[in-house]
mmCIF file of the N, C-alpha and C atoms, coordinates in Angstrom:
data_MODEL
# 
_entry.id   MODEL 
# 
loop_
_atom_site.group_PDB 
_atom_site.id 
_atom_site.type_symbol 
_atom_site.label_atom_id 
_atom_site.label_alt_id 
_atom_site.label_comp_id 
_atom_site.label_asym_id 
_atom_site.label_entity_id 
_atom_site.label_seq_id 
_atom_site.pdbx_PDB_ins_code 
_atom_site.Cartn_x 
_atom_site.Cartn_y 
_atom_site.Cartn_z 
_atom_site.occupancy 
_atom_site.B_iso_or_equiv 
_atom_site.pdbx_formal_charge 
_atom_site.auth_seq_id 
_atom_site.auth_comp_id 
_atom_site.auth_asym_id 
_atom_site.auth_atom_id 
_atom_site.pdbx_PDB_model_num 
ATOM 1   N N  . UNK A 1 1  ? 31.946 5.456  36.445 1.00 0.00 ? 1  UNK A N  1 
ATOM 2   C CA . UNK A 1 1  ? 33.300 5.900  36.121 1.00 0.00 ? 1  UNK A CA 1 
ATOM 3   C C  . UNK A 1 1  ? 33.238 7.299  35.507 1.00 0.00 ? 1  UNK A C  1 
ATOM 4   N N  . UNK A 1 2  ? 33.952 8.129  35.971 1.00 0.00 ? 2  UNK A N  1 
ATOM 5   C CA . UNK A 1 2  ? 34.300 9.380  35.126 1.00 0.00 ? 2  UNK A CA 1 
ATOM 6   C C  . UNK A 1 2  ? 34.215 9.746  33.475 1.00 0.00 ? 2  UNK A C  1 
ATOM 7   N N  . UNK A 1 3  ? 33.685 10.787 33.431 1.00 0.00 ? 3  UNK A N  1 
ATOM 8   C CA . UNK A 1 3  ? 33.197 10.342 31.987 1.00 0.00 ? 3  UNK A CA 1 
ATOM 9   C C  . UNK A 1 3  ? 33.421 12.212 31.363 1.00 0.00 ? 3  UNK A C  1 
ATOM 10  N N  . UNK A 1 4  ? 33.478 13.044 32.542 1.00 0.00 ? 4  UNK A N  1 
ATOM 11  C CA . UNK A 1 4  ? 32.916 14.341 32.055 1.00 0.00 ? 4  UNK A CA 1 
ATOM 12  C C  . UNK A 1 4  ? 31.725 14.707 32.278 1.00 0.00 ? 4  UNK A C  1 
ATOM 13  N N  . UNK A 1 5  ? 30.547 14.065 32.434 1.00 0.00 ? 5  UNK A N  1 
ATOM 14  C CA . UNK A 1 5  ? 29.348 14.268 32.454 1.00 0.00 ? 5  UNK A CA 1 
ATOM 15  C C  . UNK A 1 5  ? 28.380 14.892 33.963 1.00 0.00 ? 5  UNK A C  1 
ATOM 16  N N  . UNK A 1 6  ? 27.115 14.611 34.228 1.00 0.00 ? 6  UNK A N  1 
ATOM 17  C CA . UNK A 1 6  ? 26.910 14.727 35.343 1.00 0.00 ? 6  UNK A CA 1 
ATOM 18  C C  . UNK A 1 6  ? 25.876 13.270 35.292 1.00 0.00 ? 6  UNK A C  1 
ATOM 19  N N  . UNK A 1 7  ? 25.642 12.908 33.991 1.00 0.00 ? 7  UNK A N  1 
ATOM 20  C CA . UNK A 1 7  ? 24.673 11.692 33.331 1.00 0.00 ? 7  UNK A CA 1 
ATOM 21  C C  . UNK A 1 7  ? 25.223 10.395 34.777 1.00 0.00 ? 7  UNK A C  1 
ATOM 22  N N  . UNK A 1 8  ? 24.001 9.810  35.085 1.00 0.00 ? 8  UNK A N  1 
ATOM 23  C CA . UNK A 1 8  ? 24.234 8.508  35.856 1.00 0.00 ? 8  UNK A CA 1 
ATOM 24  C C  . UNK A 1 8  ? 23.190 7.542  35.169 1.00 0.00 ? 8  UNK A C  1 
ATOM 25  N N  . UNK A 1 9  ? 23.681 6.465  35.236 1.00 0.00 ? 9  UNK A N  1 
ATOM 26  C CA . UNK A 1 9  ? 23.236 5.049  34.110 1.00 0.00 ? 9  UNK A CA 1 
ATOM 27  C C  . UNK A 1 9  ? 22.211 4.572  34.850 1.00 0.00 ? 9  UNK A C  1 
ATOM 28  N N  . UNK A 1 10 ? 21.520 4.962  36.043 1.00 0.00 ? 10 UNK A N  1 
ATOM 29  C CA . UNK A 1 10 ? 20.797 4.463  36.833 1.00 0.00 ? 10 UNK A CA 1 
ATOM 30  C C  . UNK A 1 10 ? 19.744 5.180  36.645 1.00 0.00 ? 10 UNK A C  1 
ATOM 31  N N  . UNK A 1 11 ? 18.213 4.612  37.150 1.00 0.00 ? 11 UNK A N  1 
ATOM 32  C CA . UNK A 1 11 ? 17.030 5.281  36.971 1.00 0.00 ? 11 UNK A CA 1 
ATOM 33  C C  . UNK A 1 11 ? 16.553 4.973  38.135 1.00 0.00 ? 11 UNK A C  1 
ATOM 34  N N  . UNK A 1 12 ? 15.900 6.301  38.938 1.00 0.00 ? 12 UNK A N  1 
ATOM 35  C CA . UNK A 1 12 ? 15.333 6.404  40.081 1.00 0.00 ? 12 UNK A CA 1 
ATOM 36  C C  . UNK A 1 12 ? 14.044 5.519  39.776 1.00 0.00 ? 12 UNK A C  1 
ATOM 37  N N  . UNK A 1 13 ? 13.588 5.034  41.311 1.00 0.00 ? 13 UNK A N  1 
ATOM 38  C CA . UNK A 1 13 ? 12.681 4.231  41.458 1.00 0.00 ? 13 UNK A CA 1 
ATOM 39  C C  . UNK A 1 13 ? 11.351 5.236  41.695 1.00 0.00 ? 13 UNK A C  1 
ATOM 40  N N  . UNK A 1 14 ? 10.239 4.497  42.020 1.00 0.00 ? 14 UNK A N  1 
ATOM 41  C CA . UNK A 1 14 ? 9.222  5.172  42.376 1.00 0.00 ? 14 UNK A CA 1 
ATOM 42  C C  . UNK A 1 14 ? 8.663  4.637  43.445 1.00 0.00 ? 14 UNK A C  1 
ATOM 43  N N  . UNK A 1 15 ? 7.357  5.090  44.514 1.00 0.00 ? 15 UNK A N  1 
ATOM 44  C CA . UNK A 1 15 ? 6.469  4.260  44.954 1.00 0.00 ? 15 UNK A CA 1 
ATOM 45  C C  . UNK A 1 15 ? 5.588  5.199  45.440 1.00 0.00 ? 15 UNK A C  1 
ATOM 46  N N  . UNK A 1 16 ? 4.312  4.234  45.790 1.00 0.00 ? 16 UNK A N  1 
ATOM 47  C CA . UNK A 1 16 ? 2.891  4.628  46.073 1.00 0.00 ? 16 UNK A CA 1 
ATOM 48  C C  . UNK A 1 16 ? 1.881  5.413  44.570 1.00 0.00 ? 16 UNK A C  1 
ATOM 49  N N  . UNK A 1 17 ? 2.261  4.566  43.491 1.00 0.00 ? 17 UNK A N  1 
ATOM 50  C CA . UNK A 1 17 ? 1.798  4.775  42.436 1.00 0.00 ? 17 UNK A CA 1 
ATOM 51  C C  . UNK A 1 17 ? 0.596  4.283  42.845 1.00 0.00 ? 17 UNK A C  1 
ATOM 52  N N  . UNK A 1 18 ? -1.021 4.528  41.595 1.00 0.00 ? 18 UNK A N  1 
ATOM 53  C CA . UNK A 1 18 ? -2.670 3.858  42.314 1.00 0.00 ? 18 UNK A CA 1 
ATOM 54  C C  . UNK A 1 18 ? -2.416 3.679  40.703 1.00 0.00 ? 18 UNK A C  1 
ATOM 55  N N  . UNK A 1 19 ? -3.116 2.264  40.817 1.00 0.00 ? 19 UNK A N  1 
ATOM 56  C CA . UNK A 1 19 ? -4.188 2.340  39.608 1.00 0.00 ? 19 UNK A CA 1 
ATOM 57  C C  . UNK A 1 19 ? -2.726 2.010  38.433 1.00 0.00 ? 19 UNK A C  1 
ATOM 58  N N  . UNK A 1 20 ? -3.637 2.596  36.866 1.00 0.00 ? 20 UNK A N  1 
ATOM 59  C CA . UNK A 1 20 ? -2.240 2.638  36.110 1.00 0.00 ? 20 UNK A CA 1 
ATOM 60  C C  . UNK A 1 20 ? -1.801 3.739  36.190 1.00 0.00 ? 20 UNK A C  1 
ATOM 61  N N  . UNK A 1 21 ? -2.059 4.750  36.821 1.00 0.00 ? 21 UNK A N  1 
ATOM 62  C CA . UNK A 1 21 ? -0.780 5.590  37.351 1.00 0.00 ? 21 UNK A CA 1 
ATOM 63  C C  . UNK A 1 21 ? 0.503  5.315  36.569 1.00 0.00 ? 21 UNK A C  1 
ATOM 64  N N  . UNK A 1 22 ? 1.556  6.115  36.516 1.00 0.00 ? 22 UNK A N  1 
ATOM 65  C CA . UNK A 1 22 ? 2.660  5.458  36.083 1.00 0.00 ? 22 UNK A CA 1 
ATOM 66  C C  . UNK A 1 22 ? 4.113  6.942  35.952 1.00 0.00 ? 22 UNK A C  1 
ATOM 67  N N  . UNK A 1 23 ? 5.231  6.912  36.163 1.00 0.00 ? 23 UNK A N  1 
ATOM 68  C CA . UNK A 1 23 ? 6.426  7.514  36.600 1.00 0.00 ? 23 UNK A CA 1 
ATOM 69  C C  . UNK A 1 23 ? 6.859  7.377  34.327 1.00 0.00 ? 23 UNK A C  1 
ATOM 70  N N  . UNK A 1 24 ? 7.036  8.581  33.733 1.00 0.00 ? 24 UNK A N  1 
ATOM 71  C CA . UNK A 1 24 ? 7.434  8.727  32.444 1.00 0.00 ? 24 UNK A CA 1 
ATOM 72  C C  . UNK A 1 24 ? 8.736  9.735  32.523 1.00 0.00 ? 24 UNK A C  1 
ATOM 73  N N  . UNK A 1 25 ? 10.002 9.068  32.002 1.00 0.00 ? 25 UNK A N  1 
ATOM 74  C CA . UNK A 1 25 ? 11.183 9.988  31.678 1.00 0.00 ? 25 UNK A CA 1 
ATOM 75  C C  . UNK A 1 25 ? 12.219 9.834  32.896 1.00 0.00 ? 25 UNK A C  1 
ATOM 76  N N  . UNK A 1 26 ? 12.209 8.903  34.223 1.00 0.00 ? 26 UNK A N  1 
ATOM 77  C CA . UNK A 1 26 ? 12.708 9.004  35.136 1.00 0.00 ? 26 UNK A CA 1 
ATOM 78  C C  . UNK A 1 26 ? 14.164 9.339  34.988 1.00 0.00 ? 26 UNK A C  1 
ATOM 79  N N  . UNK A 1 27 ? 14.894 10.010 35.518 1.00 0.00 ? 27 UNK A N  1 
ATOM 80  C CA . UNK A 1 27 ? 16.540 9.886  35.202 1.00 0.00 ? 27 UNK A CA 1 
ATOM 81  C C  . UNK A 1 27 ? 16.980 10.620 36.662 1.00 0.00 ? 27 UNK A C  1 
ATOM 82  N N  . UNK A 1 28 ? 18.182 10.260 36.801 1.00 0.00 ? 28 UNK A N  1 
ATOM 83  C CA . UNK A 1 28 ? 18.624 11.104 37.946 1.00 0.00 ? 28 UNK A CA 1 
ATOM 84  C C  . UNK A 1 28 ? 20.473 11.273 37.607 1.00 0.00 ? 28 UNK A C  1 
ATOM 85  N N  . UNK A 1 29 ? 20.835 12.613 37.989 1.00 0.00 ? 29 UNK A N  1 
ATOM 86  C CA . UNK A 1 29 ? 21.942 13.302 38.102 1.00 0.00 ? 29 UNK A CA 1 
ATOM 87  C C  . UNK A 1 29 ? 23.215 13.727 38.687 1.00 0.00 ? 29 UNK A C  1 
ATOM 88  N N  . UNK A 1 30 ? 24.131 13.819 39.089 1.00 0.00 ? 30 UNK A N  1 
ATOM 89  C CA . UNK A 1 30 ? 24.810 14.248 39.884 1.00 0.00 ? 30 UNK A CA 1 
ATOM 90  C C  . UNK A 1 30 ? 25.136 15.704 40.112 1.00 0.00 ? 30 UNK A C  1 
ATOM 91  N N  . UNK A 1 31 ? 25.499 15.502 41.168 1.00 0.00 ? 31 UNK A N  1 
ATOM 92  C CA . UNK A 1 31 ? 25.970 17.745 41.455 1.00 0.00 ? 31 UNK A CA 1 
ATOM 93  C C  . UNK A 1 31 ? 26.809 17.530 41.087 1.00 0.00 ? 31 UNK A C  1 
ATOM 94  N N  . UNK A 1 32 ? 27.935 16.896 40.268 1.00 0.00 ? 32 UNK A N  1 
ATOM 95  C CA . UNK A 1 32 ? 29.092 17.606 39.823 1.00 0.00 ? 32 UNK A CA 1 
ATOM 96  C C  . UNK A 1 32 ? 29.562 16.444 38.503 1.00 0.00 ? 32 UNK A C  1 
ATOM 97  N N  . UNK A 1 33 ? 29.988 17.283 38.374 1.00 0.00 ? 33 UNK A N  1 
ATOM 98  C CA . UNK A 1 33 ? 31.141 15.699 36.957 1.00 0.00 ? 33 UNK A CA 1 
ATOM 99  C C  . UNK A 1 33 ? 32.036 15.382 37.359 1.00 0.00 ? 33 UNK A C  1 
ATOM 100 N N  . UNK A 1 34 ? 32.649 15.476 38.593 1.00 0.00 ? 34 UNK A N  1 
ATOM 101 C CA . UNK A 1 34 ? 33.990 15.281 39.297 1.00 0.00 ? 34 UNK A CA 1 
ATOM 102 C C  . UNK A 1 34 ? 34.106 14.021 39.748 1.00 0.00 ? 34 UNK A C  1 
ATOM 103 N N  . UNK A 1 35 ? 34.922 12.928 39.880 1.00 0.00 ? 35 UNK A N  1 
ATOM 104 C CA . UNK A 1 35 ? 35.167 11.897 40.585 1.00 0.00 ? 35 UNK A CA 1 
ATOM 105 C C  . UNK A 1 35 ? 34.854 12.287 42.096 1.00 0.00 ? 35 UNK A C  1 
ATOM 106 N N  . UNK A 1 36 ? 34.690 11.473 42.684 1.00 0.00 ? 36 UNK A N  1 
ATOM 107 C CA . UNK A 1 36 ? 34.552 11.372 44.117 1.00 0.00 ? 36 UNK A CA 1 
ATOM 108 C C  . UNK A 1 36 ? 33.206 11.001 45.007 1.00 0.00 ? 36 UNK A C  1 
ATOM 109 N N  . UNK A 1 37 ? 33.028 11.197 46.428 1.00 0.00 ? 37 UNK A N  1 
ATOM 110 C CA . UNK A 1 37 ? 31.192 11.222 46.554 1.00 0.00 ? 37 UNK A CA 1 
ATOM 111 C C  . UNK A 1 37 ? 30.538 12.458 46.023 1.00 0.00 ? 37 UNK A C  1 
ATOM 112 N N  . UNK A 1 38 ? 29.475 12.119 45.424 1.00 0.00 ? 38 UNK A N  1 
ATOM 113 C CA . UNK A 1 38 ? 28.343 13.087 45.167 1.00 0.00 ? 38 UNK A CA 1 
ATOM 114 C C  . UNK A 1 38 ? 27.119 12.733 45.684 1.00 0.00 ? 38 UNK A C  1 
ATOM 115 N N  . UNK A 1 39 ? 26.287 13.094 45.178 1.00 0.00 ? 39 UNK A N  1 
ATOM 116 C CA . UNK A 1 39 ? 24.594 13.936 45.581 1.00 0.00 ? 39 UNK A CA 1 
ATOM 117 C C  . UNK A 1 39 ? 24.280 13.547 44.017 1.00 0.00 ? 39 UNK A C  1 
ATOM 118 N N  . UNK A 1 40 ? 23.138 12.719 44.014 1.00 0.00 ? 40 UNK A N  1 
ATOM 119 C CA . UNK A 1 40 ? 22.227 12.120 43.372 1.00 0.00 ? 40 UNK A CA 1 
ATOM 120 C C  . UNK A 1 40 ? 20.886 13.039 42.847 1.00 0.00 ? 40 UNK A C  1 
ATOM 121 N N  . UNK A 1 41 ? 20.431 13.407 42.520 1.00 0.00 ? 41 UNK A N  1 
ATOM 122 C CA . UNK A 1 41 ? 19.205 14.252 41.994 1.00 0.00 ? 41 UNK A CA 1 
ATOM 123 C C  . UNK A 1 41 ? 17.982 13.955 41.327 1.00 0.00 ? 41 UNK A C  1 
ATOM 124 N N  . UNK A 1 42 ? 17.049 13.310 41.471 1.00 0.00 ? 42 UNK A N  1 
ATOM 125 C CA . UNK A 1 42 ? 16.186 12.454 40.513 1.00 0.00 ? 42 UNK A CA 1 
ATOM 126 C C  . UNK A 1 42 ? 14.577 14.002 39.753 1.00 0.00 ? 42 UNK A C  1 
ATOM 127 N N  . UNK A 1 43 ? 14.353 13.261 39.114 1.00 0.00 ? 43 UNK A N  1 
ATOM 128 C CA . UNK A 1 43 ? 13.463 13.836 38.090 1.00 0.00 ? 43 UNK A CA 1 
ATOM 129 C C  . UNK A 1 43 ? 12.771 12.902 37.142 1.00 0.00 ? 43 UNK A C  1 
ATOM 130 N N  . UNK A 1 44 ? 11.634 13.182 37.515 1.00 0.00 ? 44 UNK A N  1 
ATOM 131 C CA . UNK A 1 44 ? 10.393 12.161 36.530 1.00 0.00 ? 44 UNK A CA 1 
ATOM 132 C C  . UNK A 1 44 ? 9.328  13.242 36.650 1.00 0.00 ? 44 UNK A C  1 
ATOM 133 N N  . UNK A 1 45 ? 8.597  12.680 35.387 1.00 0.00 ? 45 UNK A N  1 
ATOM 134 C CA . UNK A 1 45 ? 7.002  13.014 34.737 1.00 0.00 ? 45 UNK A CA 1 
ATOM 135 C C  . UNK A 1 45 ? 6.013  12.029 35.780 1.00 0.00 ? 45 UNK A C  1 
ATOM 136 N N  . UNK A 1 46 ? 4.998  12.288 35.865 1.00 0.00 ? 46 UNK A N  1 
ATOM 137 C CA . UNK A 1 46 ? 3.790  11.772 36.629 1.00 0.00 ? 46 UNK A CA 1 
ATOM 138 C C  . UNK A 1 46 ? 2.749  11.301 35.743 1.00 0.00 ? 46 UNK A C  1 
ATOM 139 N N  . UNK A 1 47 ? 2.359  10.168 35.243 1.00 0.00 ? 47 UNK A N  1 
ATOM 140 C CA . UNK A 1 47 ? 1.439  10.087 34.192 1.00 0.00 ? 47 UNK A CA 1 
ATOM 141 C C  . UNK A 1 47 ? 0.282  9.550  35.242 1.00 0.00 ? 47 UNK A C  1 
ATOM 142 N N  . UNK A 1 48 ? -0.556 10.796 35.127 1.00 0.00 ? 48 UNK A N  1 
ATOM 143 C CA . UNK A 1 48 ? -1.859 10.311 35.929 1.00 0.00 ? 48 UNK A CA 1 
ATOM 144 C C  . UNK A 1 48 ? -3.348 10.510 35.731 1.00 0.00 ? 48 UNK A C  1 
ATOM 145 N N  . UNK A 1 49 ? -2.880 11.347 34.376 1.00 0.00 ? 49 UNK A N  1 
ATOM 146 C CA . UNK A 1 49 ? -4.012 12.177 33.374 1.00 0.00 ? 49 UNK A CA 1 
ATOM 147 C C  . UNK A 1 49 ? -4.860 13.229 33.983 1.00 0.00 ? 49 UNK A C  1 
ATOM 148 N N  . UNK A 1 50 ? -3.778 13.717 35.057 1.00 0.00 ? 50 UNK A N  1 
ATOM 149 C CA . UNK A 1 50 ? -3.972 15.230 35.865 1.00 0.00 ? 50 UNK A CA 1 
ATOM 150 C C  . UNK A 1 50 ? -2.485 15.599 36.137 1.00 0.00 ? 50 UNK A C  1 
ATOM 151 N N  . UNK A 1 51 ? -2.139 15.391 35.130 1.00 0.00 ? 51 UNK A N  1 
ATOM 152 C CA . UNK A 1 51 ? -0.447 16.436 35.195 1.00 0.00 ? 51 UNK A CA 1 
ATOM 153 C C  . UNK A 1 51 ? 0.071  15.753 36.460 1.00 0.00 ? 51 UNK A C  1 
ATOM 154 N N  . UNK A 1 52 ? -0.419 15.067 37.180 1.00 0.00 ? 52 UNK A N  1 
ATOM 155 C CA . UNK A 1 52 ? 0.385  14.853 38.729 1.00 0.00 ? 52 UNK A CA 1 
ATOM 156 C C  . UNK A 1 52 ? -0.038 15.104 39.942 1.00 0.00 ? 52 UNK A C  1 
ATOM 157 N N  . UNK A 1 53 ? -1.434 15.550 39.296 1.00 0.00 ? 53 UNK A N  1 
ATOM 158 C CA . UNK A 1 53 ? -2.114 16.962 40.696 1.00 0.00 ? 53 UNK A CA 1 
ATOM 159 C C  . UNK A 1 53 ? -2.707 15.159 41.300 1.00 0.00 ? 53 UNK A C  1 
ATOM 160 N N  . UNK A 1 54 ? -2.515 14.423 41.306 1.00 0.00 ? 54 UNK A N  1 
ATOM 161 C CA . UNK A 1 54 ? -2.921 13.051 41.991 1.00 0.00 ? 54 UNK A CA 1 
ATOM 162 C C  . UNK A 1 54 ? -2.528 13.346 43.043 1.00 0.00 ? 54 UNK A C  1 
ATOM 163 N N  . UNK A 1 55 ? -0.942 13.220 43.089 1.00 0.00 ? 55 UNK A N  1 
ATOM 164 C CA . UNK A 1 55 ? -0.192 13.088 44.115 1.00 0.00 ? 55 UNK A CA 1 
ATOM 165 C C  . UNK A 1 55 ? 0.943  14.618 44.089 1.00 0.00 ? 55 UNK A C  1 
ATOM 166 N N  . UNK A 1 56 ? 1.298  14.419 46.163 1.00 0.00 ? 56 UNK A N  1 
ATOM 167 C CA . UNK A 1 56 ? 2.435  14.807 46.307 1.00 0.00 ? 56 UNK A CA 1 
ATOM 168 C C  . UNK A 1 56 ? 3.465  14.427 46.252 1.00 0.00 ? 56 UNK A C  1 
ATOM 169 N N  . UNK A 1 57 ? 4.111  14.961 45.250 1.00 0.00 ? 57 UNK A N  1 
ATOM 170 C CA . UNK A 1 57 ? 5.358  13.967 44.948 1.00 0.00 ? 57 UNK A CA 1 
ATOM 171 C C  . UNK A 1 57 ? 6.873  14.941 45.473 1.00 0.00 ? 57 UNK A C  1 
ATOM 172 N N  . UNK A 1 58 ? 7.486  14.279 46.433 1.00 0.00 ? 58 UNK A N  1 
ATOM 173 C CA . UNK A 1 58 ? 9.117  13.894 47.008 1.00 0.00 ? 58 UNK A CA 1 
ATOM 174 C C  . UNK A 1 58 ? 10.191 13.679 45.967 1.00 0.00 ? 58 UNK A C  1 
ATOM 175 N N  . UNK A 1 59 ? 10.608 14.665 45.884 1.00 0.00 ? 59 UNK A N  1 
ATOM 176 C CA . UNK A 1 59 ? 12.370 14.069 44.842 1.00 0.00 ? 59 UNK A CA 1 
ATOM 177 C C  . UNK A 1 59 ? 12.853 14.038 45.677 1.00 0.00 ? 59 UNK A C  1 
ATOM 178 N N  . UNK A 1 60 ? 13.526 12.372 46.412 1.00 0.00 ? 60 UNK A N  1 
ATOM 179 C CA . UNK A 1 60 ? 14.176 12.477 47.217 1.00 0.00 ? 60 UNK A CA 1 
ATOM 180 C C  . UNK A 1 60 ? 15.978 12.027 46.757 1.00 0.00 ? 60 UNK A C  1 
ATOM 181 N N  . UNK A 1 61 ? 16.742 12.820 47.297 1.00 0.00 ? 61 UNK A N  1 
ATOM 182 C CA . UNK A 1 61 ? 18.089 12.562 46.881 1.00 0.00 ? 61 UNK A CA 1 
ATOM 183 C C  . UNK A 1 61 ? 18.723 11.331 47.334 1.00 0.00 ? 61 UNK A C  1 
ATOM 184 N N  . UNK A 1 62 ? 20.150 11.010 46.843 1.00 0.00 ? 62 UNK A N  1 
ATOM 185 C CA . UNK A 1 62 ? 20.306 10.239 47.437 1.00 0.00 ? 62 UNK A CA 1 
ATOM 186 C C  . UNK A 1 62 ? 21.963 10.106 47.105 1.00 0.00 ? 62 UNK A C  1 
ATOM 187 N N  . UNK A 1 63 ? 22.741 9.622  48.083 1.00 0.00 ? 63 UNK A N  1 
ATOM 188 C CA . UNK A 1 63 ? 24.467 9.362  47.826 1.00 0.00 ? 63 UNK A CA 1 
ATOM 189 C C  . UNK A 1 63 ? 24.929 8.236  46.638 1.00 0.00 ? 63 UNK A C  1 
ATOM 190 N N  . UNK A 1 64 ? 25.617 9.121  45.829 1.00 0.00 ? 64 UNK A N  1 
ATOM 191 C CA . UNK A 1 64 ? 27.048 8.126  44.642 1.00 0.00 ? 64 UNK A CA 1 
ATOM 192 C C  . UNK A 1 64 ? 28.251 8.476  44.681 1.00 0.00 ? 64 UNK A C  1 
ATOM 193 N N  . UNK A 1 65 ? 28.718 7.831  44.080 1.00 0.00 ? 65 UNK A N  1 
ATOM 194 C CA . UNK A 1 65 ? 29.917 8.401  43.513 1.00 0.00 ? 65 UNK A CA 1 
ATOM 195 C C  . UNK A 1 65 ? 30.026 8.106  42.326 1.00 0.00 ? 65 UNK A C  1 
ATOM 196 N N  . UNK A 1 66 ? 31.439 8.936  41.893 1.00 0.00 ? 66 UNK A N  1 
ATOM 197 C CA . UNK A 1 66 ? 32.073 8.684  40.475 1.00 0.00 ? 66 UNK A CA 1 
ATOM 198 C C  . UNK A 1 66 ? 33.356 8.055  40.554 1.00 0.00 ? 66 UNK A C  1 
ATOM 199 N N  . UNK A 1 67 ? 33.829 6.989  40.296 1.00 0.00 ? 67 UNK A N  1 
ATOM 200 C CA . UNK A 1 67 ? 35.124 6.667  40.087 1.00 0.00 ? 67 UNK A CA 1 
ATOM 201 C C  . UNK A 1 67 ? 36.150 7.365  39.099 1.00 0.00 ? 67 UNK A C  1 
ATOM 202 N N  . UNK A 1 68 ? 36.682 7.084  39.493 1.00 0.00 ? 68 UNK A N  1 
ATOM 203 C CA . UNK A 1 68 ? 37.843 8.015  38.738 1.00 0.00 ? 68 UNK A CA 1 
ATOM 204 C C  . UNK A 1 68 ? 38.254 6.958  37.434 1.00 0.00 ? 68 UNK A C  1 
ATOM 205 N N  . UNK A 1 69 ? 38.014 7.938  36.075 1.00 0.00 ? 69 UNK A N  1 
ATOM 206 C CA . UNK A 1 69 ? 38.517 7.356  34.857 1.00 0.00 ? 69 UNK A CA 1 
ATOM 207 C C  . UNK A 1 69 ? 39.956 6.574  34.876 1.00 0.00 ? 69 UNK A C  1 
ATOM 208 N N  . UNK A 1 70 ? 40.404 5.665  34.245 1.00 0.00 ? 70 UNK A N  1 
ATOM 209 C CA . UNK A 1 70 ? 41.950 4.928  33.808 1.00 0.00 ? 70 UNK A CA 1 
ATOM 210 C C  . UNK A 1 70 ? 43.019 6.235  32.732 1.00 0.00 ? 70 UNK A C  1 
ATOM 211 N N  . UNK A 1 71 ? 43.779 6.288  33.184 1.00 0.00 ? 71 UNK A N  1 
ATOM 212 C CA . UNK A 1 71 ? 44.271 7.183  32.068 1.00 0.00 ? 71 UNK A CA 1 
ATOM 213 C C  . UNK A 1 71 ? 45.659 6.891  32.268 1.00 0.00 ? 71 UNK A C  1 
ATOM 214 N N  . UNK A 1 72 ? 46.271 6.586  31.218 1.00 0.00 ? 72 UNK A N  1 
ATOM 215 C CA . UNK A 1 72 ? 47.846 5.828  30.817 1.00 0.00 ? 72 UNK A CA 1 
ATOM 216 C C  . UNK A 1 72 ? 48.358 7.111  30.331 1.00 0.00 ? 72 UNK A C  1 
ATOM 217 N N  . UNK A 1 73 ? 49.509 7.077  30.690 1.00 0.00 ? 73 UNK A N  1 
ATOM 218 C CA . UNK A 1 73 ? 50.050 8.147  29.956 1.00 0.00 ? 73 UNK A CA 1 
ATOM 219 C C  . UNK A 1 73 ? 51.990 7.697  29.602 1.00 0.00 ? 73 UNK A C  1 
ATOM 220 N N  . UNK A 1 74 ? 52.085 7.570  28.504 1.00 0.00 ? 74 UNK A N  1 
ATOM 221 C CA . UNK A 1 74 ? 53.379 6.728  27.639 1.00 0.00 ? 74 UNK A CA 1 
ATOM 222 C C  . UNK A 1 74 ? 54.563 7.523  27.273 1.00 0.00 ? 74 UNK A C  1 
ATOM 223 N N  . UNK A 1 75 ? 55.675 7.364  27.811 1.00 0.00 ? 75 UNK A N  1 
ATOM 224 C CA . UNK A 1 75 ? 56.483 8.214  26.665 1.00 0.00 ? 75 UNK A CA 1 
ATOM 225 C C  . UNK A 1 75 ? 57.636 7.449  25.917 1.00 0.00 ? 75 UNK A C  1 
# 
């Protein structure tokens, strides 16, 4: 729901992690704060105890939306 933000409550997934490997800070974004469809944006840390140089890693995007906030208005 509309909020102002570009913040989404959801956390991107991962895969083809080895070992304990492991994905630190995951979050993902929208292109806009606007109600409607958007474009998804993800971003994570690589914990692999080589900065990441393990792997090639894909931010791959992906489709949301925002619903549109409730707003009453009284007179």
């Amino acid at each position: 729901t509309y909020d102002a933000t570009v913040a989404s409550a959801l956390t991107p997934t991962a895969s083809g992690l080895l070992g304990s490997d492991s994905v630190i800070g995951g979050s993902q974004v929208f292109d806009s704060r606007h109600a409607g469809s958007r474009t998804l944006t993800p971003t994570a840390t690589i914990a692999d105890g080589n900065s990441g140089g393990n792997y090639s890693v894909s931010f791959v995007t992906a489709s949301g939306s925002i619903t549109p906030a409730l707003l009453t208005i009284t007179a």
